[in-house]
Short mmCIF file of C-alpha atoms in Angstrom, two decimals:
data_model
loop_
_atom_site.label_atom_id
_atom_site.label_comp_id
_atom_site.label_asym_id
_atom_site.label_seq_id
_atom_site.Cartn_x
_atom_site.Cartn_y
_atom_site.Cartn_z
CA UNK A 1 -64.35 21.25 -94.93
CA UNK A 2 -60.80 22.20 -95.53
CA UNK A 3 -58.31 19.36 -96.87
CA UNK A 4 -56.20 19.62 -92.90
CA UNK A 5 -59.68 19.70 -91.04
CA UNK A 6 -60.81 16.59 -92.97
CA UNK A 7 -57.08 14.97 -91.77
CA UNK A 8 -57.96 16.19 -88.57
CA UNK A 9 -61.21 14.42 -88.63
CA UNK A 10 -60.05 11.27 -89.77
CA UNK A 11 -57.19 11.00 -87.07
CA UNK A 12 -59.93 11.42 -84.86
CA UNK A 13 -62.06 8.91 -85.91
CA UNK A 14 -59.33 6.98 -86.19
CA UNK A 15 -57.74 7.11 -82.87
CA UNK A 16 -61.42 6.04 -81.03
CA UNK A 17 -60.72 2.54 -83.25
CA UNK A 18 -60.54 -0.45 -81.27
CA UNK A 19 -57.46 -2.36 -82.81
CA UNK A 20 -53.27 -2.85 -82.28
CA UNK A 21 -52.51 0.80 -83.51
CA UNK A 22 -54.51 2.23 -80.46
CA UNK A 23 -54.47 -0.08 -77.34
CA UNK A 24 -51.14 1.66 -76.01
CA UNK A 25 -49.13 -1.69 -76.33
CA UNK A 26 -46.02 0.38 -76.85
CA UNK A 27 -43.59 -2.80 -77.07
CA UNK A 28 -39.88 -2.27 -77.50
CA UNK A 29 -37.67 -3.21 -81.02
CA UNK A 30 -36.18 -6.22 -78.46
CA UNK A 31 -39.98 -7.08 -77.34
CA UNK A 32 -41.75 -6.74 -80.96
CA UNK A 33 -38.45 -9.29 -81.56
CA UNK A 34 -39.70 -11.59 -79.33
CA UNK A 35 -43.41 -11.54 -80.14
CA UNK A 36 -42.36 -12.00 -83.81
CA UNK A 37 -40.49 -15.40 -83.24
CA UNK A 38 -43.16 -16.71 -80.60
CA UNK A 39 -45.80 -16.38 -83.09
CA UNK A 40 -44.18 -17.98 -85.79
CA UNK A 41 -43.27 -20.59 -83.25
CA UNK A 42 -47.47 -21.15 -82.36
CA UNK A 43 -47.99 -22.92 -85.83
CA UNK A 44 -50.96 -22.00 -88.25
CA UNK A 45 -52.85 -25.36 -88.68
CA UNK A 46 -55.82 -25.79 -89.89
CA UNK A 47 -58.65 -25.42 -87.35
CA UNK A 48 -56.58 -22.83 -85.14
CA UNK A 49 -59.18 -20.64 -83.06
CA UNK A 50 -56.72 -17.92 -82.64
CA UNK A 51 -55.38 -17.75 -86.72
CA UNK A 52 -57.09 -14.00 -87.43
CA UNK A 53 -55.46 -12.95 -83.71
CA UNK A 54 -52.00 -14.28 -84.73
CA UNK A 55 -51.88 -12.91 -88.19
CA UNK A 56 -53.58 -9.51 -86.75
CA UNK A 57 -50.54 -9.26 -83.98
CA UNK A 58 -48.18 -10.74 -86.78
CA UNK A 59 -49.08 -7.95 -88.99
CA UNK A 60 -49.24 -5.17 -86.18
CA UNK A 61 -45.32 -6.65 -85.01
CA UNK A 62 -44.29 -6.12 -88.84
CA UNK A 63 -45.29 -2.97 -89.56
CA UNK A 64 -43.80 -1.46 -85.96
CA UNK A 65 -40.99 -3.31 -87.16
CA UNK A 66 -41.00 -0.99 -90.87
CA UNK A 67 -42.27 -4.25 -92.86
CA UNK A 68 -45.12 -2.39 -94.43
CA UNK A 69 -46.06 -5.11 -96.76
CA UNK A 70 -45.83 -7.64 -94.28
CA UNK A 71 -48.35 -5.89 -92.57
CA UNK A 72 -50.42 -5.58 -95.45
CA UNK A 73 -50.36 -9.27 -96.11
CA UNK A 74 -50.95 -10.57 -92.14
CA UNK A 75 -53.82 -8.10 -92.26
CA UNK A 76 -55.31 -9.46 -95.43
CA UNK A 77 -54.91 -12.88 -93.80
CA UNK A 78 -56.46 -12.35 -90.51
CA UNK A 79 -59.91 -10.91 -92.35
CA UNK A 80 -59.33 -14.38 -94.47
CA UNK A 81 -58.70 -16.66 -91.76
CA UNK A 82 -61.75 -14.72 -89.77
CA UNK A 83 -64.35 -15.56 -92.29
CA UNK A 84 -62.84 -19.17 -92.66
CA UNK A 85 -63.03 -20.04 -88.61
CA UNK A 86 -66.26 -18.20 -88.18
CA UNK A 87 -67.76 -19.58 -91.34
CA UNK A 88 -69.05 -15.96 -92.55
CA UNK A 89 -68.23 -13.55 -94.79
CA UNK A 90 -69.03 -10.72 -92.23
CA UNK A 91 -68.99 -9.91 -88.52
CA UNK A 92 -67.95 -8.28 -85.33
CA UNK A 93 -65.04 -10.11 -85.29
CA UNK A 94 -63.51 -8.15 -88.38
CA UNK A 95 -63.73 -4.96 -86.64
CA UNK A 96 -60.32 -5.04 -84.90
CA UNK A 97 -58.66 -6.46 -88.91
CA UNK A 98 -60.60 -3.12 -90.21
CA UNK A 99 -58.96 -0.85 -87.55
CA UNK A 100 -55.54 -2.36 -88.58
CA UNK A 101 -56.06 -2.03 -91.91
CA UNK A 102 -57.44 1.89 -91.54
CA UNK A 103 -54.35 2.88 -89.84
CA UNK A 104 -51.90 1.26 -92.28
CA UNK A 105 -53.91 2.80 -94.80
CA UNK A 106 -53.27 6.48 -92.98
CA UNK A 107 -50.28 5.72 -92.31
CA UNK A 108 -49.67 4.69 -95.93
CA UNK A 109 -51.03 8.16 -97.23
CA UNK A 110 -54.04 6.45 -98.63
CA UNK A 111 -57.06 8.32 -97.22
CA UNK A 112 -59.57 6.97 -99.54
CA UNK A 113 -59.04 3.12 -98.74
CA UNK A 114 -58.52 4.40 -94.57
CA UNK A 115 -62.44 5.58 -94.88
CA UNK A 116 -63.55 3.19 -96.89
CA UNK A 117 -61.92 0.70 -93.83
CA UNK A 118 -64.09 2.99 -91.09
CA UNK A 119 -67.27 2.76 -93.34
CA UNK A 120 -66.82 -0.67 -93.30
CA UNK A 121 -66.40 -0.53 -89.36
CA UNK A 122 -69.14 1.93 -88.76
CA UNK A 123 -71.54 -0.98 -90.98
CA UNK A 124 -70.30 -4.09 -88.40
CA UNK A 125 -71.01 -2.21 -85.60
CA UNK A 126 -74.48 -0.69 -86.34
CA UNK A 127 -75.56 -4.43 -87.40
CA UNK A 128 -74.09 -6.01 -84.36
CA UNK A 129 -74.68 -4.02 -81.64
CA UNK A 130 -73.37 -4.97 -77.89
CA UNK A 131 -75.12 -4.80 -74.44
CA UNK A 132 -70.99 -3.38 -73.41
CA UNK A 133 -68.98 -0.26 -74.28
CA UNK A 134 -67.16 -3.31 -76.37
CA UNK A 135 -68.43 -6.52 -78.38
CA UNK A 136 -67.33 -9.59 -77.03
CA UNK A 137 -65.46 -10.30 -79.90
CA UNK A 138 -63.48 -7.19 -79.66
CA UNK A 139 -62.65 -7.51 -76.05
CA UNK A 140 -61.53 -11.35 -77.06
CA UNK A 141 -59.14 -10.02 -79.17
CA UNK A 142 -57.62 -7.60 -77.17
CA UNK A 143 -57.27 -9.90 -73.78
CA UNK A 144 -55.32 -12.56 -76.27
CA UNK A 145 -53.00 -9.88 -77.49
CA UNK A 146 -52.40 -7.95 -74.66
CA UNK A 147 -51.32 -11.63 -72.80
CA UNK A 148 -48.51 -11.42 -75.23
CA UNK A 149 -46.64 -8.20 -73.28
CA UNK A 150 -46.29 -6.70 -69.98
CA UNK A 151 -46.94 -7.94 -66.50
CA UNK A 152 -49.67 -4.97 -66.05
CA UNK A 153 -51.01 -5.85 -69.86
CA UNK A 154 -51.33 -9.25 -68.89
CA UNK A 155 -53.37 -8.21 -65.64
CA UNK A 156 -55.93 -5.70 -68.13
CA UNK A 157 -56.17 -9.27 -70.27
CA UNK A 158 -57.73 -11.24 -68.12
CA UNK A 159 -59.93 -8.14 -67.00
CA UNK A 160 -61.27 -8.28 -70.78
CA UNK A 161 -61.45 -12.01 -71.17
CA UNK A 162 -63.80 -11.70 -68.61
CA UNK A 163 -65.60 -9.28 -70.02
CA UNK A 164 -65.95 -11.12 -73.48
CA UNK A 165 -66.87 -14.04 -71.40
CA UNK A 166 -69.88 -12.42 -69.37
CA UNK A 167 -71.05 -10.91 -72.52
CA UNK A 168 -70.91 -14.88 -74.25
CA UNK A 169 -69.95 -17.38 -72.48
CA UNK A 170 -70.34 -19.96 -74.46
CA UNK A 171 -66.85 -19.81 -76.25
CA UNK A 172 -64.69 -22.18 -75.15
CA UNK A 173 -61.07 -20.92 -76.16
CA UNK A 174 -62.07 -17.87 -74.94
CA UNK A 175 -62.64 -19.40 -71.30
CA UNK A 176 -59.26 -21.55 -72.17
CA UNK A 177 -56.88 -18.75 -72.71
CA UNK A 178 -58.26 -16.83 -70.03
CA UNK A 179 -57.48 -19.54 -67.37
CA UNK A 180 -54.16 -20.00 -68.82
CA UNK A 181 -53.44 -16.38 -68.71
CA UNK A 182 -54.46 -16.41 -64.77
CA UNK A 183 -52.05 -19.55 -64.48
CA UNK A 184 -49.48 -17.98 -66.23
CA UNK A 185 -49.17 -15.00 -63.73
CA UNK A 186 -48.48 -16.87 -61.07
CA UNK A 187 -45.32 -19.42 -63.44
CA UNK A 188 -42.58 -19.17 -61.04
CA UNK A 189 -44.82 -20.16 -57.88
CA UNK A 190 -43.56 -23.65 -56.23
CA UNK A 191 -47.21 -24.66 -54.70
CA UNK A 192 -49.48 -23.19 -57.49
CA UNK A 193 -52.19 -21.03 -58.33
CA UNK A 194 -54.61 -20.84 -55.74
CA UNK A 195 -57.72 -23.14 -55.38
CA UNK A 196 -60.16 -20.41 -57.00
CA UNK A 197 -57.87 -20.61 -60.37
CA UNK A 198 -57.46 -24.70 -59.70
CA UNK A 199 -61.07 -25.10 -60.02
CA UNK A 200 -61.33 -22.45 -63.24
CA UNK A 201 -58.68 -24.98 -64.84
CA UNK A 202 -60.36 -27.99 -63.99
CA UNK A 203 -63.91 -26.53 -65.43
CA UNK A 204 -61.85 -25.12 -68.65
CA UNK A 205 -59.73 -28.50 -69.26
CA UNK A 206 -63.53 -30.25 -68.51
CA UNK A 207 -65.04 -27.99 -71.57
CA UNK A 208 -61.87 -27.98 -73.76
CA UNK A 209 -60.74 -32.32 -73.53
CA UNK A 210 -58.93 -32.01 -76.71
CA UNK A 211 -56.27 -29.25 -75.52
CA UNK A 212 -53.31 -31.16 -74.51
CA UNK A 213 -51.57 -27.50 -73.58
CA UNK A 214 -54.08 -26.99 -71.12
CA UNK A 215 -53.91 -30.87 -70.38
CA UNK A 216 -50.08 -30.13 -69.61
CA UNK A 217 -51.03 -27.56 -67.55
CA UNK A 218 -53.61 -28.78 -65.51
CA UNK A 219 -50.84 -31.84 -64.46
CA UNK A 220 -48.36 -29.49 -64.04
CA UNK A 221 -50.46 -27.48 -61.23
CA UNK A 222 -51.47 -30.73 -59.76
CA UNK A 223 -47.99 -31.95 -59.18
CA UNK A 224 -47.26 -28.42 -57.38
CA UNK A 225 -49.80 -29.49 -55.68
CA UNK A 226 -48.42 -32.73 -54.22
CA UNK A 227 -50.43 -35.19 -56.49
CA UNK A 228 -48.17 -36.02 -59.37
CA UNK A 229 -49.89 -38.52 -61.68
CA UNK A 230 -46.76 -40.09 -63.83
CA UNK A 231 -49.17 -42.17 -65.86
CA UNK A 232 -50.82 -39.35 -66.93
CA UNK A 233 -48.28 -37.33 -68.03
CA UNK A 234 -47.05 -40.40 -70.44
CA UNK A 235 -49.97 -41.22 -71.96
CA UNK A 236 -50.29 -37.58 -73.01
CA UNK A 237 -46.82 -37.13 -74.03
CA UNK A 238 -47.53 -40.21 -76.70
CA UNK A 239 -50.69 -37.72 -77.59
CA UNK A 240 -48.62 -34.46 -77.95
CA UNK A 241 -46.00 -36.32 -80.38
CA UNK A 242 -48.61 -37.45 -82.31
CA UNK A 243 -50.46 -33.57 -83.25
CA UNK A 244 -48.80 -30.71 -85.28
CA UNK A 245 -45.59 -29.00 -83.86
CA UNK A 246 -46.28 -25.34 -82.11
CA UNK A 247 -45.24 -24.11 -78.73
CA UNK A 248 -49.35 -24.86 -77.62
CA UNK A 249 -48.66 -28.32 -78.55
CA UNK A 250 -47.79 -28.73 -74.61
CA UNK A 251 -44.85 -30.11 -75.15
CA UNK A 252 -43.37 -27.10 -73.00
CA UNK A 253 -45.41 -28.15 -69.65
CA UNK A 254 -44.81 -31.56 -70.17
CA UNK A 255 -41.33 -30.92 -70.45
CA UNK A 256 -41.39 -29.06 -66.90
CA UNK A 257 -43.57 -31.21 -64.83
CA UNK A 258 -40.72 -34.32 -66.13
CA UNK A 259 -37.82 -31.81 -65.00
CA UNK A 260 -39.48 -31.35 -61.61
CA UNK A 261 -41.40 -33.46 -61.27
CA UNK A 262 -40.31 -37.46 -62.39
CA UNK A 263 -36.55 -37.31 -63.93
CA UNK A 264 -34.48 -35.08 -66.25
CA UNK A 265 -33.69 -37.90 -68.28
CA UNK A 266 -37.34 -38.57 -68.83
CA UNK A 267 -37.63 -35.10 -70.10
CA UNK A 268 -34.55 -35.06 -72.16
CA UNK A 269 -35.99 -38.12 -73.57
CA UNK A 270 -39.06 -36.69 -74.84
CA UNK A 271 -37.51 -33.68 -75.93
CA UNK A 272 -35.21 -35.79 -78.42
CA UNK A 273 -37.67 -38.12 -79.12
CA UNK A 274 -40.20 -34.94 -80.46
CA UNK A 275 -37.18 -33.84 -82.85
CA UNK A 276 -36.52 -37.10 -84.00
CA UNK A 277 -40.20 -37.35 -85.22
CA UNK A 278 -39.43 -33.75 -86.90
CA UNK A 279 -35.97 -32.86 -87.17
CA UNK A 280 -36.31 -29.27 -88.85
CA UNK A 281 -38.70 -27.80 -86.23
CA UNK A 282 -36.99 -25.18 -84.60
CA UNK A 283 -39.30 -24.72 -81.38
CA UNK A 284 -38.49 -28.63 -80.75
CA UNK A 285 -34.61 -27.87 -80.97
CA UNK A 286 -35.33 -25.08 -78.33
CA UNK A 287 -37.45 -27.49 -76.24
CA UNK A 288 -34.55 -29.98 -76.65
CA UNK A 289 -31.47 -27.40 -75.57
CA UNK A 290 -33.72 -26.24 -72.64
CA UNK A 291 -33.68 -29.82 -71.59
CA UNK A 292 -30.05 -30.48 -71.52
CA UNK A 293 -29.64 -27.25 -70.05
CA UNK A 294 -31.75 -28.32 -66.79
CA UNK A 295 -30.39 -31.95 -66.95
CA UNK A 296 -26.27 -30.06 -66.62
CA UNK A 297 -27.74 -27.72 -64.07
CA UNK A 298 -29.52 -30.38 -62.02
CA UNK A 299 -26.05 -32.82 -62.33
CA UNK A 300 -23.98 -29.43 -61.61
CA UNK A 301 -19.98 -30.55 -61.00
CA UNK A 302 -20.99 -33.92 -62.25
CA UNK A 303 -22.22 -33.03 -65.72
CA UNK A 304 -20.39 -35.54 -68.03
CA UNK A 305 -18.19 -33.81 -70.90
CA UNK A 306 -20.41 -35.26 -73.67
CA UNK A 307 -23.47 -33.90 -72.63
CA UNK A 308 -22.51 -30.38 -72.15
CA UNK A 309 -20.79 -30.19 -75.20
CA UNK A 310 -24.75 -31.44 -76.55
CA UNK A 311 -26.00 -28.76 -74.50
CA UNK A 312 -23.33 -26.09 -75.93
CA UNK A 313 -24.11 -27.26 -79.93
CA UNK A 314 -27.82 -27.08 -78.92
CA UNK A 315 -27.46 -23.43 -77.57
CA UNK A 316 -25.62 -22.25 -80.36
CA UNK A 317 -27.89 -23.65 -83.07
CA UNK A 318 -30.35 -21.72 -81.12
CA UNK A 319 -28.75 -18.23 -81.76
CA UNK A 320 -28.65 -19.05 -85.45
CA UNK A 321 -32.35 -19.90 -85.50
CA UNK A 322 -33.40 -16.99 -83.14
CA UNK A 323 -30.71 -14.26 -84.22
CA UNK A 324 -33.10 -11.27 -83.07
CA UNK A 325 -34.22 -12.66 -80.13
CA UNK A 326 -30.87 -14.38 -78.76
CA UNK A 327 -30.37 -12.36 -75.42
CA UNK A 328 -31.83 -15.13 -72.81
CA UNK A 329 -30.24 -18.09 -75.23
CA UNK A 330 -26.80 -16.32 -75.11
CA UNK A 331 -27.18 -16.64 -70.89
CA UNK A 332 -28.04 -19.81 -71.16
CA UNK A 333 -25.35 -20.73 -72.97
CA UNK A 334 -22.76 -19.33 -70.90
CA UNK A 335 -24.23 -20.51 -68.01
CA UNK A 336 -23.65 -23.85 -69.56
CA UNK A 337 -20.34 -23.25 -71.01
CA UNK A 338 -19.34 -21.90 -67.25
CA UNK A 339 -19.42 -25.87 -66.37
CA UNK A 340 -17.09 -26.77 -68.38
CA UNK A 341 -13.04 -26.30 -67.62
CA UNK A 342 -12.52 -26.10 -71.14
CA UNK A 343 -15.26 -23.58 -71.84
CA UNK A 344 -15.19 -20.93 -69.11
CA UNK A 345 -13.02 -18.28 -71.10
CA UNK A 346 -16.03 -18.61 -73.75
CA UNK A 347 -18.36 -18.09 -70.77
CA UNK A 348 -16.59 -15.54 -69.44
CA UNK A 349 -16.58 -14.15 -72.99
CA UNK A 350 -20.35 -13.59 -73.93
CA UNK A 351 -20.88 -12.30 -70.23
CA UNK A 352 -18.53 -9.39 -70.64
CA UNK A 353 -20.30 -8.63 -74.08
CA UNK A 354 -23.62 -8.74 -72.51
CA UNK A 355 -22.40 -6.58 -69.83
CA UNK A 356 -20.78 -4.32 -72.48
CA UNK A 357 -24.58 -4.14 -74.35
CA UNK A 358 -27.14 -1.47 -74.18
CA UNK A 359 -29.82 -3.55 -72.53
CA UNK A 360 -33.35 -2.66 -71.84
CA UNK A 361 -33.98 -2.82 -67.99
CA UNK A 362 -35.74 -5.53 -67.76
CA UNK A 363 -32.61 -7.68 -69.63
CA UNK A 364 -30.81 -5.76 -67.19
CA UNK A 365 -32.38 -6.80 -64.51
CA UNK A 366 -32.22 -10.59 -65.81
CA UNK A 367 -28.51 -10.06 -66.43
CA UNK A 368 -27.42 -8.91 -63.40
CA UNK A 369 -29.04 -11.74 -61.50
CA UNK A 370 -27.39 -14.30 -63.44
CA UNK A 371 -24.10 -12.96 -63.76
CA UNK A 372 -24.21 -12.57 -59.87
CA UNK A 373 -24.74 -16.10 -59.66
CA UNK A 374 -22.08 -16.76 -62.05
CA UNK A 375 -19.54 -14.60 -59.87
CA UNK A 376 -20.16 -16.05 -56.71
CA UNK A 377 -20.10 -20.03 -57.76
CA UNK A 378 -18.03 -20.00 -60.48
CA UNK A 379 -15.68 -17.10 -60.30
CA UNK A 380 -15.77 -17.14 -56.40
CA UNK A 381 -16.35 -13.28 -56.60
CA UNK A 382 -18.83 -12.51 -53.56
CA UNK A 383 -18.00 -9.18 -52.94
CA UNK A 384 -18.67 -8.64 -56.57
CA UNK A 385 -21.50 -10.92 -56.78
CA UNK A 386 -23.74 -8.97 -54.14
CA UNK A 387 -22.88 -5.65 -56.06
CA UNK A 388 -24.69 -7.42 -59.20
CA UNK A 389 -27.60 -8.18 -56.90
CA UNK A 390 -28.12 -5.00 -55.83
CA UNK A 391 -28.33 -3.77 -59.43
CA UNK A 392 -30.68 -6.09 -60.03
CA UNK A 393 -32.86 -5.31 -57.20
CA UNK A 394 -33.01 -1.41 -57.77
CA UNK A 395 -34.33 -1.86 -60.86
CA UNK A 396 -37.74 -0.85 -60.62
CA UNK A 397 -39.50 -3.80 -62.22
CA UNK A 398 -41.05 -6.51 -60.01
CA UNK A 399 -40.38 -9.82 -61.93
CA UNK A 400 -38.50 -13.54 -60.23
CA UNK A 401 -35.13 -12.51 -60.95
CA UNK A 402 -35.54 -9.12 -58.98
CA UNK A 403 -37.19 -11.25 -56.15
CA UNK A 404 -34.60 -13.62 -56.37
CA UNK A 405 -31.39 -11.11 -55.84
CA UNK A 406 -33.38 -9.70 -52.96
CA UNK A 407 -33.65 -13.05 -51.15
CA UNK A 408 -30.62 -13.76 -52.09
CA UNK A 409 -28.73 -10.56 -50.17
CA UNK A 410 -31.17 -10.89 -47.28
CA UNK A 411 -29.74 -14.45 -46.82
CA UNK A 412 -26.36 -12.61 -47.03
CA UNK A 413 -27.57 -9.67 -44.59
CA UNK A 414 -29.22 -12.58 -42.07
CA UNK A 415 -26.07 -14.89 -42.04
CA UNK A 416 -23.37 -12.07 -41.94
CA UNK A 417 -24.67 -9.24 -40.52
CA UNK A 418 -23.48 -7.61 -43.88
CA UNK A 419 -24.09 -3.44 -42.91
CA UNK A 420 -23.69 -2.23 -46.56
CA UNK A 421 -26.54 -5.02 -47.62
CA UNK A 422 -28.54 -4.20 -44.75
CA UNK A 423 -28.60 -0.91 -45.39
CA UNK A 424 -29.42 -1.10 -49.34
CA UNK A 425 -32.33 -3.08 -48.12
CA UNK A 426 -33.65 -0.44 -45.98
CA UNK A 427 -33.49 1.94 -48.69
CA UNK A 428 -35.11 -0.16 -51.38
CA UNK A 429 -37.51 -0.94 -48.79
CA UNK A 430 -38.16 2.69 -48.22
CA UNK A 431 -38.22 3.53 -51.81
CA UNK A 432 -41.24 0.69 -52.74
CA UNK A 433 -43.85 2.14 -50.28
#
């Protein structure tokens, strides 16, 4: 065999691998961004089910990102943290690591160590063989990663979770993430996931006690519900300040169910309570700023000077700690700074340099929702304002902020009997069949 058809070969064998480098994930620089600072935002404690996925997706993020040795070095961990969680020095769950590692290898120009990587492979699967086109473990991995991108990626993840489950369902995180996942899809919904899912979270929180994310979660849904059990929710907040920061601490839910569901100063109070407790944890300084940001928002014209000028210092710490993935904190901030007399030329300021940025559609889309808003309450722009939500809406990408701006100009269209609304309704009614 020549030296190009033994490259050919191993691209080949390579691209039928079942890890990051071939499941079409395809993120953007501004998404791989955003993945990066989540995950180091999850926390790496001891005991973590998920530690060989995170480094895995860490080291995937990295190298897309042109950290080669970063990549190397998550990759190296994952196979570690593997053999630590799984208490072996060997199994299917090491095939996805391999796969990683065989295509940094190739990509690397190291040919030797990429086949030695698909030897290894070739080994794990002929010893443990599965009953599905995938092993359970494999399909694991990929619903947990691709629950970390798209809309449509996070619809494929719960198609493999369930896969992995049916194949063995005795795995408990594996049943817990998969539930979340189906929760998650449905986020922005003010009555809730529907009784099927309600009854998949109360089995999961049943089999998995010591969660307190999916604890969070479970009283969150309830409250949509109508039942909203206060008690509850404080004796687990004293539980969630107790274990290891990490955005699946579920301090996050916790935080929402207080801002809708009890009082705002109740959440801002756990919020600053949590940072107290650890004052350098960035993901608690987010959880606080998010907090004042609601509380300003809820007391709109009545806000008190001191406590948007908190919210303001919070925001902007926030761009310092997340300076790659600042897009949605620079919104919030302006939205905050709009409510202020003496701040609106500095709101008025990072809006016009967003709208002067080379956004990605979907930050489009987000944008031009917002700064709609912004026109028509705080500028008093409405003409302007409904041209913003009809840039919003014509994006093709069905998310709560596109949903929102249509709403929004079919209030406008069914109050004034606007024609040039009606009509761009008709046509982006047209245009989605």
């Amino acid at each position: 065999m020549s030296a190009a058809q033994s490259d050919m070969a191993l691209e080949d064998r390579l691209g039928a691998l079942q890890c990051h480098f071939t499941w079409k994930l395809n993120p953007s620089r501004t998404k791989l961004l955003r993945i990066r600072d989540k995950l180091q935002d999850i926390g790496t404690e001891e005991g973590c089910k998920w530690l060989g996925h995170i480094y895995n997706l860490q080291g995937y993020v990295h190298f897309q990102l042109g950290s080669t040795e970063e990549a190397r070095s998550f990759f190296s961990r994952a196979a570690e943290a593997f053999r630590q969680t799984r208490g072996a020095d060997e199994g299917p769950w090491l095939v996805v690591t391999y796969g990683n590692q065989a295509w940094l290898h190739h990509h690397q120009g190291e040919p030797a160590e990429s086949r030695a990587c698909l030897s290894k492979i070739e080994g794990l699967m002929t010893e443990y063989p599965s009953q599905d086109e995938l092993h359970p473990e494999i399909c694991a991995e990929k619903a947990w990663t691709l629950m970390k991108f798209s809309g449509e990626q996070k619809l494929l993840a719960a198609d493999y979770f369930q896969r992995a489950i049916r194949l063995q369902p005795g795995v408990v995180e594996w049943q817990t993430s998969h539930v979340l996942g189906l929760v998650n899809m449905s986020k922005h919904s003010k009555t809730g996931v529907e009784e099927d899912i309600m009854e998949k979270l109360r089995e999961a929180k049943e089999q998995d006690p010591e969660n307190l994310y999916l604890a969070a979660v479970y009283l969150l849904q309830l409250a949509k519900k109508g039942q909203t059990d206060k008690c509850g929710a404080r004796e687990l907040a004293t539980k969630v300040l107790r274990n290891p920061v990490s955005n699946y601490s579920g301090i996050k839910p916790l935080l929402r169910f207080y801002i809708t569901f009890t009082s705002m100063d109740e959440a801002v109070a756990l919020a600053e309570e949590a940072l107290k407790l650890h004052p350098d944890e960035r993901y608690l300084k987010r959880c606080a700023a998010h907090s004042y940001k609601w509380k300003i928002w809820e007391e709109d014209s009545y806000s008190s000077p001191s406590l948007i000028e908190k919210g303001i210092r919070a925001h902007e710490e926030l761009l310092s700690l997340y300076p790659h993935s600042s897009f949605m904190k620079n919104m919030d901030l302006a939205g905050i700074c709009a409510k202020s007399e003496n701040n609106k030329a500095k709101s008025e300021k990072i809006f016009k340099q967003l709208l002067a940025e080379d956004l990605e559609p979907a930050e489009q889309q987000v944008f031009f929702t917002i700064y709609a808003k912004y026109l028509y309450f705080i500028q008093q722009q409405p003409k302007m304002s409904i041209q913003y939500h009809m840039k919003a809406a014509e994006i093709p990408i069905k998310s709560f902020h596109q949903e929102s701006s249509i709403q929004t100009l079919e209030k406008i269209r069914d109050r004034e009997g606007n024609r040039e609304v009606d009509k761009f309704l008709s046509r982006l009614e047209e245009s989605q069949e």
